[in-house]
Amino acid sequence: MADFKRENFKQEIENLQYELNIVLEAMLLYAGAKRESLDEVVELYIDNADSVLENSSAQGVDEVLEVVDYLKNHHGEYFDAPLR
């Protein structure tokens, strides 16, 4: 029985990771990331989030927005030009 619960828990974690990745990709696309560069932008988000937020006072959703702003300002080649 314990093995079943452990396996079920493991499956739930994998499902949540999958869903979280989809939400991250959708958010980056909505922020203007180029679809063909999405894998690179996701990697950049993950690789830079901690350092971007290290001295930040942002909390919650503002943390996410700060990392996206950083990516757009420092890795603009992966984003479409903003509409004017």
PDB file of C-alpha atoms in Angstrom:
ATOM      1  CA  MET A   1       0.000   0.000   0.000  1.00  0.00           C
ATOM      2  CA  ALA A   2       2.832   2.419   0.840  1.00  0.00           C
ATOM      3  CA  ASP A   3       4.404   1.768  -2.557  1.00  0.00           C
ATOM      4  CA  PHE A   4       1.104   2.627  -4.256  1.00  0.00           C
ATOM      5  CA  LYS A   5       0.841   5.920  -2.335  1.00  0.00           C
ATOM      6  CA  ARG A   6       4.465   6.777  -3.107  1.00  0.00           C
ATOM      7  CA  GLU A   7       3.960   6.032  -6.812  1.00  0.00           C
ATOM      8  CA  ASN A   8       0.718   8.021  -6.853  1.00  0.00           C
ATOM      9  CA  PHE A   9       2.453  10.964  -5.167  1.00  0.00           C
ATOM     10  CA  LYS A  10       5.307  10.762  -7.689  1.00  0.00           C
ATOM     11  CA  GLN A  11       2.791  10.795 -10.557  1.00  0.00           C
ATOM     12  CA  GLU A  12       1.018  13.817  -9.079  1.00  0.00           C
ATOM     13  CA  ILE A  13       4.333  15.708  -8.828  1.00  0.00           C
ATOM     14  CA  GLU A  14       5.140  14.887 -12.464  1.00  0.00           C
ATOM     15  CA  ASN A  15       1.682  16.085 -13.529  1.00  0.00           C
ATOM     16  CA  LEU A  16       2.121  19.343 -11.619  1.00  0.00           C
ATOM     17  CA  GLN A  17       5.552  19.903 -13.190  1.00  0.00           C
ATOM     18  CA  TYR A  18       4.026  19.399 -16.623  1.00  0.00           C
ATOM     19  CA  GLU A  19       1.181  21.828 -15.898  1.00  0.00           C
ATOM     20  CA  LEU A  20       3.554  24.419 -14.428  1.00  0.00           C
ATOM     21  CA  ASN A  21       5.752  24.218 -17.521  1.00  0.00           C
ATOM     22  CA  ILE A  22       2.716  24.817 -19.737  1.00  0.00           C
ATOM     23  CA  VAL A  23       1.719  27.853 -17.659  1.00  0.00           C
ATOM     24  CA  LEU A  24       5.288  29.229 -17.865  1.00  0.00           C
ATOM     25  CA  GLU A  25       5.352  28.774 -21.644  1.00  0.00           C
ATOM     26  CA  ALA A  26       1.937  30.419 -22.031  1.00  0.00           C
ATOM     27  CA  MET A  27       2.980  33.366 -19.860  1.00  0.00           C
ATOM     28  CA  LEU A  28       6.176  33.868 -21.869  1.00  0.00           C
ATOM     29  CA  LEU A  29       4.277  33.691 -25.168  1.00  0.00           C
ATOM     30  CA  TYR A  30       1.782  36.224 -23.861  1.00  0.00           C
ATOM     31  CA  ALA A  31       4.724  38.446 -22.852  1.00  0.00           C
ATOM     32  CA  GLY A  32       5.913  38.382 -26.465  1.00  0.00           C
ATOM     33  CA  ALA A  33       8.388  35.500 -26.561  1.00  0.00           C
ATOM     34  CA  LYS A  34       8.854  34.106 -30.044  1.00  0.00           C
ATOM     35  CA  ARG A  35       7.284  30.670 -30.292  1.00  0.00           C
ATOM     36  CA  GLU A  36      10.323  29.280 -32.112  1.00  0.00           C
ATOM     37  CA  SER A  37      12.553  30.449 -29.223  1.00  0.00           C
ATOM     38  CA  LEU A  38      10.306  29.249 -26.425  1.00  0.00           C
ATOM     39  CA  ASP A  39      12.621  26.484 -25.176  1.00  0.00           C
ATOM     40  CA  GLU A  40      15.519  28.945 -24.907  1.00  0.00           C
ATOM     41  CA  VAL A  41      13.380  31.560 -23.137  1.00  0.00           C
ATOM     42  CA  VAL A  42      12.152  28.986 -20.603  1.00  0.00           C
ATOM     43  CA  GLU A  43      15.780  28.019 -19.904  1.00  0.00           C
ATOM     44  CA  LEU A  44      16.735  31.682 -19.536  1.00  0.00           C
ATOM     45  CA  TYR A  45      13.840  32.243 -17.125  1.00  0.00           C
ATOM     46  CA  ILE A  46      14.864  29.298 -14.963  1.00  0.00           C
ATOM     47  CA  ASP A  47      18.580  30.149 -15.104  1.00  0.00           C
ATOM     48  CA  ASN A  48      18.135  33.848 -14.282  1.00  0.00           C
ATOM     49  CA  ALA A  49      15.202  34.011 -11.854  1.00  0.00           C
ATOM     50  CA  ASP A  50      17.238  33.612  -8.664  1.00  0.00           C
ATOM     51  CA  SER A  51      19.903  36.149  -9.592  1.00  0.00           C
ATOM     52  CA  VAL A  52      17.357  38.700 -10.872  1.00  0.00           C
ATOM     53  CA  LEU A  53      15.393  38.479  -7.637  1.00  0.00           C
ATOM     54  CA  GLU A  54      18.381  38.259  -5.287  1.00  0.00           C
ATOM     55  CA  ASN A  55      18.212  41.932  -4.229  1.00  0.00           C
ATOM     56  CA  SER A  56      14.637  42.569  -5.266  1.00  0.00           C
ATOM     57  CA  SER A  57      11.817  43.659  -3.006  1.00  0.00           C
ATOM     58  CA  ALA A  58       9.228  42.244  -5.413  1.00  0.00           C
ATOM     59  CA  GLN A  59       6.888  39.615  -4.031  1.00  0.00           C
ATOM     60  CA  GLY A  60       4.432  37.159  -5.515  1.00  0.00           C
ATOM     61  CA  VAL A  61       3.334  37.861  -9.068  1.00  0.00           C
ATOM     62  CA  ASP A  62       5.614  40.920  -9.181  1.00  0.00           C
ATOM     63  CA  GLU A  63       8.597  38.580  -8.949  1.00  0.00           C
ATOM     64  CA  VAL A  64       7.490  36.819 -12.123  1.00  0.00           C
ATOM     65  CA  LEU A  65       6.954  40.136 -13.892  1.00  0.00           C
ATOM     66  CA  GLU A  66      10.385  41.366 -12.836  1.00  0.00           C
ATOM     67  CA  VAL A  67      12.076  38.301 -14.316  1.00  0.00           C
ATOM     68  CA  VAL A  68      10.104  38.699 -17.562  1.00  0.00           C
ATOM     69  CA  ASP A  69      11.098  42.383 -17.751  1.00  0.00           C
ATOM     70  CA  TYR A  70      14.724  41.373 -17.231  1.00  0.00           C
ATOM     71  CA  LEU A  71      14.517  38.815 -20.033  1.00  0.00           C
ATOM     72  CA  LYS A  72      12.898  41.301 -22.406  1.00  0.00           C
ATOM     73  CA  ASN A  73      15.565  43.918 -21.615  1.00  0.00           C
ATOM     74  CA  HIS A  74      18.595  41.613 -21.687  1.00  0.00           C
ATOM     75  CA  HIS A  75      17.521  38.953 -24.191  1.00  0.00           C
ATOM     76  CA  GLY A  76      15.247  40.942 -26.478  1.00  0.00           C
ATOM     77  CA  GLU A  77      16.240  38.872 -29.488  1.00  0.00           C
ATOM     78  CA  TYR A  78      13.925  36.149 -28.185  1.00  0.00           C
ATOM     79  CA  PHE A  79      10.917  38.474 -28.044  1.00  0.00           C
ATOM     80  CA  ASP A  80       8.819  40.110 -30.720  1.00  0.00           C
ATOM     81  CA  ALA A  81       9.033  43.876 -30.909  1.00  0.00           C
ATOM     82  CA  PRO A  82       6.241  45.474 -28.911  1.00  0.00           C
ATOM     83  CA  LEU A  83       3.237  46.651 -30.881  1.00  0.00           C
ATOM     84  CA  ARG A  84       2.925  50.419 -31.139  1.00  0.00           C
TER      85      ARG A  84
END
